[in-house]
XYZ file of C-alpha atoms in Angstrom:
55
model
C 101.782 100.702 114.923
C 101.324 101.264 111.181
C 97.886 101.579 111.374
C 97.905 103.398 114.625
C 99.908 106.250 112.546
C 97.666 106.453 109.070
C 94.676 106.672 111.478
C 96.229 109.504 113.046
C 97.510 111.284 110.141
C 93.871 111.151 108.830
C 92.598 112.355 111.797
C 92.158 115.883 110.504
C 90.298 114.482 107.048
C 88.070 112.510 109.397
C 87.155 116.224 111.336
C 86.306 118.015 108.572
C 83.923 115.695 107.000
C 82.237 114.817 110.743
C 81.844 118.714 110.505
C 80.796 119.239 107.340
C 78.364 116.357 108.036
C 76.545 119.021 110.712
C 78.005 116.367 113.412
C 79.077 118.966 116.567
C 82.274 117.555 118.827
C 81.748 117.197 122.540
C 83.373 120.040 124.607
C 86.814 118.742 125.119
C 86.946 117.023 121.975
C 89.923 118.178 119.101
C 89.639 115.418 116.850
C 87.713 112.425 115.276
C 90.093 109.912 114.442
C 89.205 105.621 113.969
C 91.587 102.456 114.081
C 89.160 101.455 111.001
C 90.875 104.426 108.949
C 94.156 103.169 109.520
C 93.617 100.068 107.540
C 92.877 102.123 104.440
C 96.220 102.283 102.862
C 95.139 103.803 99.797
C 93.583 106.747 101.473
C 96.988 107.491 102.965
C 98.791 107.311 99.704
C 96.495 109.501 98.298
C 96.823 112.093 101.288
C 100.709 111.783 101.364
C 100.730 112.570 97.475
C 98.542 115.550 98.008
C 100.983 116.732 100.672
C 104.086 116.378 98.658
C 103.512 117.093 95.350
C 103.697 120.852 94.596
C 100.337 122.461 94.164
């Protein structure tokens, strides 16, 4: 479930590179997201610490 969650969370990240990559999403299609992503814990720490620390 973990995993499920951090994948999800870095859903958004995952977008804007796919994006910025010139990749175009299928109509219908919000979000890139991958299980793979979710294993990356130090991504999410690094995301969660740009989130809460004050800018």
């Amino acid at each position: 479930i973990i995993m499920l969650f951090i994948a999800t969370t870095l859903a958004p990240i995952h977008t804007s590179m796919a994006i910025a990559g010139g990749f175009v999403l299928p109509e219908g299609v919000a979000m890139i997201s991958t299980e793979d992503m979710g294993t990356h814990l130090l991504a999410f720490i690094i995301w969660l610490g740009a989130h809460i620390l004050p800018h």
